[in-house]
Amino acid sequence: MLFLPIIVSVFTIIFAIFLIRQIHRSPRGSGKMIAVSNYIREGAIAYLKRQSKSIAVVALVLFLLLWILLGFETAFGFLLGALFSAAAGFVGMMVATQTNVRVAEAAKKGLSPTLDLAFRGGLVTGFLVVGLGLLSISGFYLLVQDLKPLIALGFGASLISVFARLGGGIYTKAADVGADLVGKIEKGIPEDDPRNPAVIADQVGDNVGDCAGMAADLFETYLVTIVAAMVLGALIFPGESAVVHLPLFLGAIAILSSVLASFFVKLKEGQSIIFALYKGLIGSAVLSAFGFIWVIKNSVDSINLSFWQLYLPALVGLLIAGGMFLITDYFTSKKYGPVRSIAEASQTGHATNIIRGLAVGMQSTALPVVLISLGILISFWSGGMMGLAIAVVSMLSLAGMIVALDSYGPITDNASGIAEMAGLGNNVRSVTDSLDAVGNTTKAVTKAYAIASAALAALVLFSAYTQEIQALGAKVFFYLEDHKVLIGLFLGGLLPYLFASYAMTAVGKAGQKVVEEVRRQFKEISGLMEGRAKPEYGKCVDIVTKAALKEMIKPALIPVAAPVLVGLILGPEALGGLLIGSIVTGIFVAVSMTSGGAAWDNAKKYIEEGNLGGKGSFAHQAAVTGDTVGDPYKDTAGPAINPMIKVLNIVALLIIGFLV
Amino acid sequence: MLFLPIIVSVFTIIFAIFLIRQIHRSPRGSGKMIAVSNYIREGAIAYLKRQSKSIAVVALVLFLLLWILLGFETAFGFLLGALFSAAAGFVGMMVATQTNVRVAEAAKKGLSPTLDLAFRGGLVTGFLVVGLGLLSISGFYLLVQDLKPLIALGFGASLISVFARLGGGIYTKAADVGADLVGKIEKGIPEDDPRNPAVIADQVGDNVGDCAGMAADLFETYLVTIVAAMVLGALIFPGESAVVHLPLFLGAIAILSSVLASFFVKLKEGQSIIFALYKGLIGSAVLSAFGFIWVIKNSVDSINLSFWQLYLPALVGLLIAGGMFLITDYFTSKKYGPVRSIAEASQTGHATNIIRGLAVGMQSTALPVVLISLGILISFWSGGMMGLAIAVVSMLSLAGMIVALDSYGPITDNASGIAEMAGLGNNVRSVTDSLDAVGNTTKAVTKAYAIASAALAALVLFSAYTQEIQALGAKVFFYLEDHKVLIGLFLGGLLPYLFASYAMTAVGKAGQKVVEEVRRQFKEISGLMEGRAKPEYGKCVDIVTKAALKEMIKPALIPVAAPVLVGLILGPEALGGLLIGSIVTGIFVAVSMTSGGAAWDNAKKYIEEGNLGGKGSFAHQAAVTGDTVGDPYKDTAGPAINPMIKVLNIVALLIIGFLV
């Protein structure tokens, strides 16, 4: 029965390899472009290698701990999840660094072939994320025939993801802040100027943060959601293997739909870029909706749920994904009120820009939370807890297409940078820039999608936690009146705040080091400003690499240590509260940060288009401040909350046996 | 038995009147000072009158609704609570506007007599808040001998408080932002310069926001906490009047202790100002701790709890109050790391100042939440839910002294402004300024104390809500696994975010109108900049009054409407989740905003003292931006969350009968 998901995932990986070969056939351009691209790739590989070493130490300790406490299979699952998660991020990033220069070259031929190539680069990462995800779960499950090690598989993936999101996020924003503060503001040279010593580090950051970090994050989200649904299915319907396999089948169908729908993404005459991309997403969703009919019809035979009881939640999941798209687009696109109100507030200065941006970020949480609540209500009404699990799996089944839409962004961003540094013409730059602006919105959308699915997946994990406690025969109840549950809620609510504040502080500290190095180079290398001497790019890459890795460790350990401490000291009730508390504040912190940050970014872009005084105006200066504040919000702290919540929940699931 | 609290509260009110007469005997200074002071008083009275009219419409509708749905006694209780709350705010503010000019005059004679007079002004508000609070509860309870109308008494107080905090908060910050943006930044004239058309509105704002708004807030917190403890006592120990009266007795003892301890506040040679103030607080706490022994010994006879089971929580409550003081002092005082790190981050610009400030705000939530969790744990372990109730009552019993410490702040702030506008010498200004700086910290401390007590009081209210449902014979359970409870938690978590974003937007909108008016006056009144013509202060006062009142209505109705809608549509389980969800995110939003805002403010003051480049430096400009962002955080959105959470809980308690 498990062969369908395995065949589909292997097919998807082969398709991704086919796409890579297609990309490789595309021309790489001339000498200077290749040189810049090589710098970027080398920096990115060097960072990921060192990041892997740092994580390997933590992973090895956890591997041994899991082996001793929970047996070899569980420890092995953890290792496998960690390796696959790292692989998804690494290969995706490698492809991105090979595609970027080719996209810059393709941009000479116009918008349509450029989009085509950049999106193909994104598709590789997307298909690798879901292909490797589905393959690791179904293959490992086939091997061990036991769900407990699968939870550890999720743990491995989530842990890598927290590190990758944090490390990559700190890297990319520290380099960005450092490059901007000295280059743009102190020296007055443009973005991506080759004289800026931090310019390569900045481009590397796009790859290690937005590509590798994001891929690991979505891989984790995808994998954990499917595992959680399988575990829950087994707990609610003991002995019914059809229910346990259902999430894998839904995933397989959705991947096939995404592969088909990827051919819909073509930029036709007169169409907007975002519409071309949406055709792919809508296509995946519609094809999946049809495919799910067949899968669910075949699965409900053996259990006491009707077809509609599970199919309706599956549709709800697809609709939540679509709804999150529309809502995030409204709050982060230059076309609508929220972003424009930030741009207008910039006219009265830095402070009013910030106040307005913070308010927009907070407001942007309302509709997603109402949408999620509605989704929970309908799924539950329809199919109980299993209904909710199916809704999340369905929502997440679109991950392949969504990752593709997201990771085409950093590819075009990098292409813009390469075009600038290699001195290509303005027409190339205008093509890559117009693709990049759309990339900003798709990036924000992916994050909102990830955190919404994280909240729902965490609820499924929490339900698995409570069901598992019952299955162990313990009498533990989670009454809201119980003071231990309340304390757990407070402490859990604290975690996203603490985590985010550490992440933001880390960006500040690492950025400070970059600022100092860039200032030093401008001072000590004579002729740098005049373009007669070359900056030492490698020094900046090296400094930000070290700083990011150093700063990522402390916050990343919070979600591993907190559930163990609370569980052991205060007991399983407080731990249950902790899990829910972290979701309740986590979703607000994450959405307000990611949407608010993207809105700040696009408010700046809106002014740069010539509105409200345009580039160089007082309003523009204020908007640059807002964008800089938004950077650690949207690219470091906000998105890292998603895997953090999942790690919390998975660790809780793993340690239950010691608590009751 | 109720005569002790009644006698004590009447005595306290008489003592406050005695203090007012003492203040009146102090000299008012010369002509110009009196003129400025009169402007401020007139503006403040005009605002409060109009605010009262606006609120009266809402209050009347609710009064009629309560009468029809719950009977006359409940409706009357609501009205009484509203009136007493408004009275506490109004009288406190009147005294402040009469004390400010006398403090400016006293400052000619040195620090010690100035502190003496300013603190006396603060004591009046403090004693009125607790005196009127205790009197209204014990008197009304003596009259109706029923607890249900007492809940409505709390509702009246809370509703006024939401309006007063919001309206006053929007007023004070809109005027502040307007005066600063045009006066300081565009025109380059100093703070409190009489040429600035918004300068009087700014001073009025200190009174209507920091005095009247704060007094109404603490009155509400005090009253609702005691009522909640009484209701809970009656539900847990039916028929035991000693338990129901216990909170009133604890309150009475603490008030007497505060009156005695108020004589300890004297500035001795070589002592710091903050230490002189702390002597009063520590004195109240120690005297109360002794007094509580007697009260609790007499109360526990009839119930199955031992002396220590209730006395330990009472001590815990006092310790939480002290702990909140120390923690907030650490995060907001110029002496320690957090504020200095913001000041240092200002050196690299606006954005890094903001990033650091946001991170400090988020970090500052950790210790308070851990302290509160510890408090809950110990109180519960000792005396169950009743133990927690006693801990909160004990914590709140210090409110008189804390309000005195807080409201001495705006009095000295106003005195500074009057000294500046009346052209008094630098030595006067330096006396009032050094008192004002300490006032910044005491203000932040009060807010942290209020929100911490609000979280605990809301838990007591939630417990009353669940107990009341049981008492009504309904079978409603609040399992964390129940999807309706989860939806409630999400929707409840949303409310502080939505409320805060509305409040921040409101400040922006109202501030924009002030900016336009000030710009107009500088343009149209010839000779204004040169000091030959006088600005039209009244126009600014008028504009900000209208704008604040218009903007306050929408957010203030959120906590009234939300529980009714969620309760009726989704049922009592979701409503229970809503209550807890709002506390969980509310405490983080409120503490991060109030502490973060105060830290930004003091980072600016730290630089202005000559550190890191001093006034006019690049770092100073960035610090001014941070301070402006912090303004709506700490004085509008953050503190208004406290009464909002309480209104939510009280409305839920009032509508239970219709839900089960």
PDB file of C-alpha atoms in Angstrom, chain A residues 177 181 185-186 347-352 354-356 358-363 365-367 369-370 372-374 376-377 380-381 385 455 459 462-463 466 470 476-487 489-498 500-502 504-505 507-508 512 515 519 570 573 576-577 580-581 583-585 587-589 592-593 600 618 624-626 628-629 632-633, chain B residues 177 181 185-186 347-352 354-356 358-363 365-367 369-370 372-374 376-377 380-381 385 455 459 462-463 466 470 476-487 489-498 500-502 504-505 507-508 512 515 519 570 573 576-577 580-581 583-585 587-589 592-593 600 618 624-626 628-629 632-633:
ATOM      1  CA  VAL A 177      22.058  45.615   7.742  1.00  0.00           C
ATOM      2  CA  LEU A 181      24.256  50.997   7.113  1.00  0.00           C
ATOM      3  CA  ILE A 185      23.802  55.485   4.409  1.00  0.00           C
ATOM      4  CA  GLU A 186      27.374  56.398   5.384  1.00  0.00           C
ATOM      5  CA  GLN A 347       6.087  61.687   5.320  1.00  0.00           C
ATOM      6  CA  THR A 348       5.983  62.813   8.961  1.00  0.00           C
ATOM      7  CA  GLY A 349       9.172  60.946   9.829  1.00  0.00           C
ATOM      8  CA  HIS A 350      10.867  57.821  11.117  1.00  0.00           C
ATOM      9  CA  ALA A 351       8.724  57.475  14.229  1.00  0.00           C
ATOM     10  CA  THR A 352       5.350  57.694  12.487  1.00  0.00           C
ATOM     11  CA  ILE A 354       7.416  52.759  12.706  1.00  0.00           C
ATOM     12  CA  ILE A 355       4.201  53.331  14.675  1.00  0.00           C
ATOM     13  CA  ARG A 356       2.096  52.745  11.584  1.00  0.00           C
ATOM     14  CA  LEU A 358       3.750  48.139  14.060  1.00  0.00           C
ATOM     15  CA  ALA A 359       0.007  48.823  13.979  1.00  0.00           C
ATOM     16  CA  VAL A 360      -0.338  47.253  10.512  1.00  0.00           C
ATOM     17  CA  GLY A 361       1.593  44.200  11.686  1.00  0.00           C
ATOM     18  CA  MET A 362      -0.725  43.755  14.655  1.00  0.00           C
ATOM     19  CA  GLN A 363      -3.825  44.281  12.531  1.00  0.00           C
ATOM     20  CA  THR A 365      -3.098  38.982  12.580  1.00  0.00           C
ATOM     21  CA  ALA A 366      -6.877  39.371  12.780  1.00  0.00           C
ATOM     22  CA  LEU A 367      -8.085  37.811   9.531  1.00  0.00           C
ATOM     23  CA  VAL A 369      -6.711  33.987  13.092  1.00  0.00           C
ATOM     24  CA  VAL A 370     -10.396  34.258  12.234  1.00  0.00           C
ATOM     25  CA  ILE A 372      -7.920  29.520  11.139  1.00  0.00           C
ATOM     26  CA  SER A 373     -10.666  29.504  13.769  1.00  0.00           C
ATOM     27  CA  LEU A 374     -13.298  29.007  11.090  1.00  0.00           C
ATOM     28  CA  ILE A 376     -10.937  24.492  12.985  1.00  0.00           C
ATOM     29  CA  LEU A 377     -14.670  24.883  13.576  1.00  0.00           C
ATOM     30  CA  PHE A 380     -14.046  19.572  13.702  1.00  0.00           C
ATOM     31  CA  TRP A 381     -17.739  19.748  13.078  1.00  0.00           C
ATOM     32  CA  MET A 385      -9.944  15.797  15.465  1.00  0.00           C
ATOM     33  CA  ALA A 455      -0.574  26.495  14.406  1.00  0.00           C
ATOM     34  CA  LEU A 459      -2.906  21.486  17.555  1.00  0.00           C
ATOM     35  CA  PHE A 462      -1.096  18.493  21.010  1.00  0.00           C
ATOM     36  CA  SER A 463      -4.013  16.185  20.398  1.00  0.00           C
ATOM     37  CA  THR A 466      -3.152  14.022  25.002  1.00  0.00           C
ATOM     38  CA  GLN A 470      -4.548   8.302  27.542  1.00  0.00           C
ATOM     39  CA  VAL A 476      -4.146  13.525  33.116  1.00  0.00           C
ATOM     40  CA  PHE A 477      -6.663  16.235  32.337  1.00  0.00           C
ATOM     41  CA  PHE A 478      -6.162  19.633  30.827  1.00  0.00           C
ATOM     42  CA  TYR A 479      -8.722  21.824  32.512  1.00  0.00           C
ATOM     43  CA  LEU A 480      -8.381  25.515  31.863  1.00  0.00           C
ATOM     44  CA  GLU A 481      -9.134  26.065  35.573  1.00  0.00           C
ATOM     45  CA  ASP A 482      -6.182  23.947  36.658  1.00  0.00           C
ATOM     46  CA  HIS A 483      -3.502  26.307  37.932  1.00  0.00           C
ATOM     47  CA  LYS A 484      -0.751  24.148  36.461  1.00  0.00           C
ATOM     48  CA  VAL A 485      -2.330  24.388  33.032  1.00  0.00           C
ATOM     49  CA  LEU A 486      -2.581  28.161  33.494  1.00  0.00           C
ATOM     50  CA  ILE A 487       1.051  28.441  34.499  1.00  0.00           C
ATOM     51  CA  LEU A 489      -0.063  28.683  29.242  1.00  0.00           C
ATOM     52  CA  PHE A 490       1.825  31.691  30.606  1.00  0.00           C
ATOM     53  CA  LEU A 491       5.232  30.070  30.301  1.00  0.00           C
ATOM     54  CA  GLY A 492       4.384  28.760  26.838  1.00  0.00           C
ATOM     55  CA  GLY A 493       3.174  32.196  25.831  1.00  0.00           C
ATOM     56  CA  LEU A 494       6.515  33.573  26.944  1.00  0.00           C
ATOM     57  CA  LEU A 495       8.600  31.347  24.666  1.00  0.00           C
ATOM     58  CA  PRO A 496       7.886  33.071  21.314  1.00  0.00           C
ATOM     59  CA  TYR A 497       8.574  36.445  22.978  1.00  0.00           C
ATOM     60  CA  LEU A 498      11.839  35.297  24.471  1.00  0.00           C
ATOM     61  CA  ALA A 500      12.061  36.465  19.079  1.00  0.00           C
ATOM     62  CA  SER A 501      13.869  38.903  21.329  1.00  0.00           C
ATOM     63  CA  TYR A 502      16.993  36.724  21.286  1.00  0.00           C
ATOM     64  CA  MET A 504      16.492  40.218  17.079  1.00  0.00           C
ATOM     65  CA  THR A 505      19.335  40.872  19.486  1.00  0.00           C
ATOM     66  CA  VAL A 507      20.922  40.221  14.303  1.00  0.00           C
ATOM     67  CA  GLY A 508      21.916  43.437  16.016  1.00  0.00           C
ATOM     68  CA  GLN A 512      27.429  45.413  14.396  1.00  0.00           C
ATOM     69  CA  VAL A 515      29.481  47.342  10.201  1.00  0.00           C
ATOM     70  CA  ARG A 519      34.133  50.597   7.976  1.00  0.00           C
ATOM     71  CA  LEU A 570       5.722  20.965  36.869  1.00  0.00           C
ATOM     72  CA  GLU A 573      -0.546  19.337  32.810  1.00  0.00           C
ATOM     73  CA  GLY A 576       0.197  20.678  27.917  1.00  0.00           C
ATOM     74  CA  GLY A 577      -0.453  24.302  28.806  1.00  0.00           C
ATOM     75  CA  ILE A 580      -0.937  25.551  23.678  1.00  0.00           C
ATOM     76  CA  GLY A 581       0.402  28.780  25.181  1.00  0.00           C
ATOM     77  CA  ILE A 583       0.837  28.411  19.800  1.00  0.00           C
ATOM     78  CA  VAL A 584      -1.480  31.154  21.076  1.00  0.00           C
ATOM     79  CA  THR A 585       1.164  33.852  21.341  1.00  0.00           C
ATOM     80  CA  ILE A 587       0.904  32.804  15.820  1.00  0.00           C
ATOM     81  CA  PHE A 588       0.421  36.474  16.693  1.00  0.00           C
ATOM     82  CA  VAL A 589       4.105  37.213  17.110  1.00  0.00           C
ATOM     83  CA  SER A 592       2.623  40.362  12.941  1.00  0.00           C
ATOM     84  CA  MET A 593       6.373  40.148  12.327  1.00  0.00           C
ATOM     85  CA  TRP A 600       7.524  47.984   5.622  1.00  0.00           C
ATOM     86  CA  PHE A 618      12.465  62.684   3.644  1.00  0.00           C
ATOM     87  CA  VAL A 624      14.349  52.897   4.802  1.00  0.00           C
ATOM     88  CA  THR A 625      14.308  52.924   8.607  1.00  0.00           C
ATOM     89  CA  GLY A 626      11.053  50.964   8.585  1.00  0.00           C
ATOM     90  CA  THR A 628      15.554  47.943   8.267  1.00  0.00           C
ATOM     91  CA  VAL A 629      13.438  47.358  11.380  1.00  0.00           C
ATOM     92  CA  PRO A 632      14.939  40.934  11.433  1.00  0.00           C
ATOM     93  CA  TYR A 633      11.170  40.848  11.991  1.00  0.00           C
TER      94      TYR A 633
ATOM     95  CA  VAL B 177       3.548  63.881  19.121  1.00  0.00           C
ATOM     96  CA  LEU B 181       7.022  66.874  15.488  1.00  0.00           C
ATOM     97  CA  ILE B 185      11.824  68.856  14.894  1.00  0.00           C
ATOM     98  CA  GLU B 186      10.487  71.232  12.239  1.00  0.00           C
ATOM     99  CA  GLN B 347      24.641  55.441  17.683  1.00  0.00           C
ATOM    100  CA  THR B 348      24.128  53.394  14.511  1.00  0.00           C
ATOM    101  CA  GLY B 349      20.807  55.077  13.731  1.00  0.00           C
ATOM    102  CA  HIS B 350      17.037  55.124  14.010  1.00  0.00           C
ATOM    103  CA  ALA B 351      16.510  51.541  12.905  1.00  0.00           C
ATOM    104  CA  THR B 352      18.962  49.950  15.322  1.00  0.00           C
ATOM    105  CA  ILE B 354      14.014  50.619  17.290  1.00  0.00           C
ATOM    106  CA  ILE B 355      15.185  47.020  16.850  1.00  0.00           C
ATOM    107  CA  ARG B 356      16.944  47.101  20.209  1.00  0.00           C
ATOM    108  CA  LEU B 358      11.547  46.171  20.566  1.00  0.00           C
ATOM    109  CA  ALA B 359      13.874  43.383  21.704  1.00  0.00           C
ATOM    110  CA  VAL B 360      14.181  44.903  25.203  1.00  0.00           C
ATOM    111  CA  GLY B 361      10.394  45.221  25.406  1.00  0.00           C
ATOM    112  CA  MET B 362       9.934  41.568  24.539  1.00  0.00           C
ATOM    113  CA  GLN B 363      12.669  40.474  26.940  1.00  0.00           C
ATOM    114  CA  THR B 365       8.121  40.139  29.780  1.00  0.00           C
ATOM    115  CA  ALA B 366      10.113  37.115  30.914  1.00  0.00           C
ATOM    116  CA  LEU B 367      10.759  37.818  34.597  1.00  0.00           C
ATOM    117  CA  VAL B 369       5.660  36.158  33.838  1.00  0.00           C
ATOM    118  CA  VAL B 370       7.948  33.809  35.745  1.00  0.00           C
ATOM    119  CA  ILE B 372       3.489  35.613  38.343  1.00  0.00           C
ATOM    120  CA  SER B 373       3.701  31.893  37.603  1.00  0.00           C
ATOM    121  CA  LEU B 374       5.616  31.324  40.828  1.00  0.00           C
ATOM    122  CA  ILE B 376       0.208  31.298  41.244  1.00  0.00           C
ATOM    123  CA  LEU B 377       2.025  28.085  42.089  1.00  0.00           C
ATOM    124  CA  PHE B 380      -2.511  27.613  44.893  1.00  0.00           C
ATOM    125  CA  TRP B 381      -0.400  25.087  46.703  1.00  0.00           C
ATOM    126  CA  MET B 385      -8.129  29.171  44.257  1.00  0.00           C
ATOM    127  CA  ALA B 455      -3.628  38.975  34.895  1.00  0.00           C
ATOM    128  CA  LEU B 459      -7.749  34.428  36.600  1.00  0.00           C
ATOM    129  CA  PHE B 462     -12.346  33.320  35.217  1.00  0.00           C
ATOM    130  CA  SER B 463     -12.549  31.008  38.208  1.00  0.00           C
ATOM    131  CA  THR B 466     -16.501  28.596  35.911  1.00  0.00           C
ATOM    132  CA  GLN B 470     -21.353  25.033  38.083  1.00  0.00           C
ATOM    133  CA  VAL B 476     -19.677  22.930  30.943  1.00  0.00           C
ATOM    134  CA  PHE B 477     -16.053  21.843  30.887  1.00  0.00           C
ATOM    135  CA  PHE B 478     -13.008  23.690  29.722  1.00  0.00           C
ATOM    136  CA  TYR B 479     -10.746  21.043  28.272  1.00  0.00           C
ATOM    137  CA  LEU B 480      -7.750  22.319  26.404  1.00  0.00           C
ATOM    138  CA  GLU B 481      -8.452  19.614  23.795  1.00  0.00           C
ATOM    139  CA  ASP B 482     -11.943  20.949  23.107  1.00  0.00           C
ATOM    140  CA  HIS B 483     -11.840  22.689  19.733  1.00  0.00           C
ATOM    141  CA  LYS B 484     -14.236  25.384  20.946  1.00  0.00           C
ATOM    142  CA  VAL B 485     -11.928  26.204  23.839  1.00  0.00           C
ATOM    143  CA  LEU B 486      -9.030  26.351  21.380  1.00  0.00           C
ATOM    144  CA  ILE B 487     -10.922  28.667  19.044  1.00  0.00           C
ATOM    145  CA  LEU B 489      -8.100  30.945  23.016  1.00  0.00           C
ATOM    146  CA  PHE B 490      -7.139  32.114  19.521  1.00  0.00           C
ATOM    147  CA  LEU B 491      -9.905  34.716  19.331  1.00  0.00           C
ATOM    148  CA  GLY B 492      -9.154  35.890  22.875  1.00  0.00           C
ATOM    149  CA  GLY B 493      -5.480  36.087  22.021  1.00  0.00           C
ATOM    150  CA  LEU B 494      -6.389  38.289  19.094  1.00  0.00           C
ATOM    151  CA  LEU B 495      -8.209  40.927  21.177  1.00  0.00           C
ATOM    152  CA  PRO B 496      -5.157  42.627  22.776  1.00  0.00           C
ATOM    153  CA  TYR B 497      -3.499  42.750  19.340  1.00  0.00           C
ATOM    154  CA  LEU B 498      -6.543  44.241  17.671  1.00  0.00           C
ATOM    155  CA  ALA B 500      -3.556  47.797  20.652  1.00  0.00           C
ATOM    156  CA  SER B 501      -3.387  48.307  16.905  1.00  0.00           C
ATOM    157  CA  TYR B 502      -6.544  50.427  16.988  1.00  0.00           C
ATOM    158  CA  MET B 504      -1.860  53.095  18.038  1.00  0.00           C
ATOM    159  CA  THR B 505      -3.649  54.014  14.842  1.00  0.00           C
ATOM    160  CA  VAL B 507      -2.822  58.234  18.212  1.00  0.00           C
ATOM    161  CA  GLY B 508      -1.465  58.519  14.687  1.00  0.00           C
ATOM    162  CA  GLN B 512      -1.806  64.136  12.450  1.00  0.00           C
ATOM    163  CA  VAL B 515       0.443  68.565  13.410  1.00  0.00           C
ATOM    164  CA  ARG B 519       1.736  74.061  11.175  1.00  0.00           C
ATOM    165  CA  LEU B 570     -19.929  29.708  19.943  1.00  0.00           C
ATOM    166  CA  GLU B 573     -16.682  26.905  26.254  1.00  0.00           C
ATOM    167  CA  GLY B 576     -14.008  30.617  28.591  1.00  0.00           C
ATOM    168  CA  GLY B 577     -11.200  30.159  26.088  1.00  0.00           C
ATOM    169  CA  ILE B 580      -7.920  33.033  29.119  1.00  0.00           C
ATOM    170  CA  GLY B 581      -6.606  33.730  25.621  1.00  0.00           C
ATOM    171  CA  ILE B 583      -4.933  37.199  29.415  1.00  0.00           C
ATOM    172  CA  VAL B 584      -2.212  35.080  27.833  1.00  0.00           C
ATOM    173  CA  THR B 585      -1.430  37.460  24.989  1.00  0.00           C
ATOM    174  CA  ILE B 587       0.092  40.349  29.582  1.00  0.00           C
ATOM    175  CA  PHE B 588       2.856  40.050  26.968  1.00  0.00           C
ATOM    176  CA  VAL B 589       1.549  42.829  24.774  1.00  0.00           C
ATOM    177  CA  SER B 592       6.392  44.657  26.402  1.00  0.00           C
ATOM    178  CA  MET B 593       4.725  47.931  25.456  1.00  0.00           C
ATOM    179  CA  TRP B 600      13.059  54.129  25.035  1.00  0.00           C
ATOM    180  CA  PHE B 618      23.118  61.628  15.690  1.00  0.00           C
ATOM    181  CA  VAL B 624      14.043  60.795  19.939  1.00  0.00           C
ATOM    182  CA  THR B 625      12.555  58.498  17.287  1.00  0.00           C
ATOM    183  CA  GLY B 626      12.544  55.630  19.772  1.00  0.00           C
ATOM    184  CA  THR B 628       8.183  58.860  19.983  1.00  0.00           C
ATOM    185  CA  VAL B 629       7.477  55.257  19.013  1.00  0.00           C
ATOM    186  CA  PRO B 632       1.702  55.341  22.173  1.00  0.00           C
ATOM    187  CA  TYR B 633       3.166  52.031  23.335  1.00  0.00           C
TER     188      TYR B 633
END
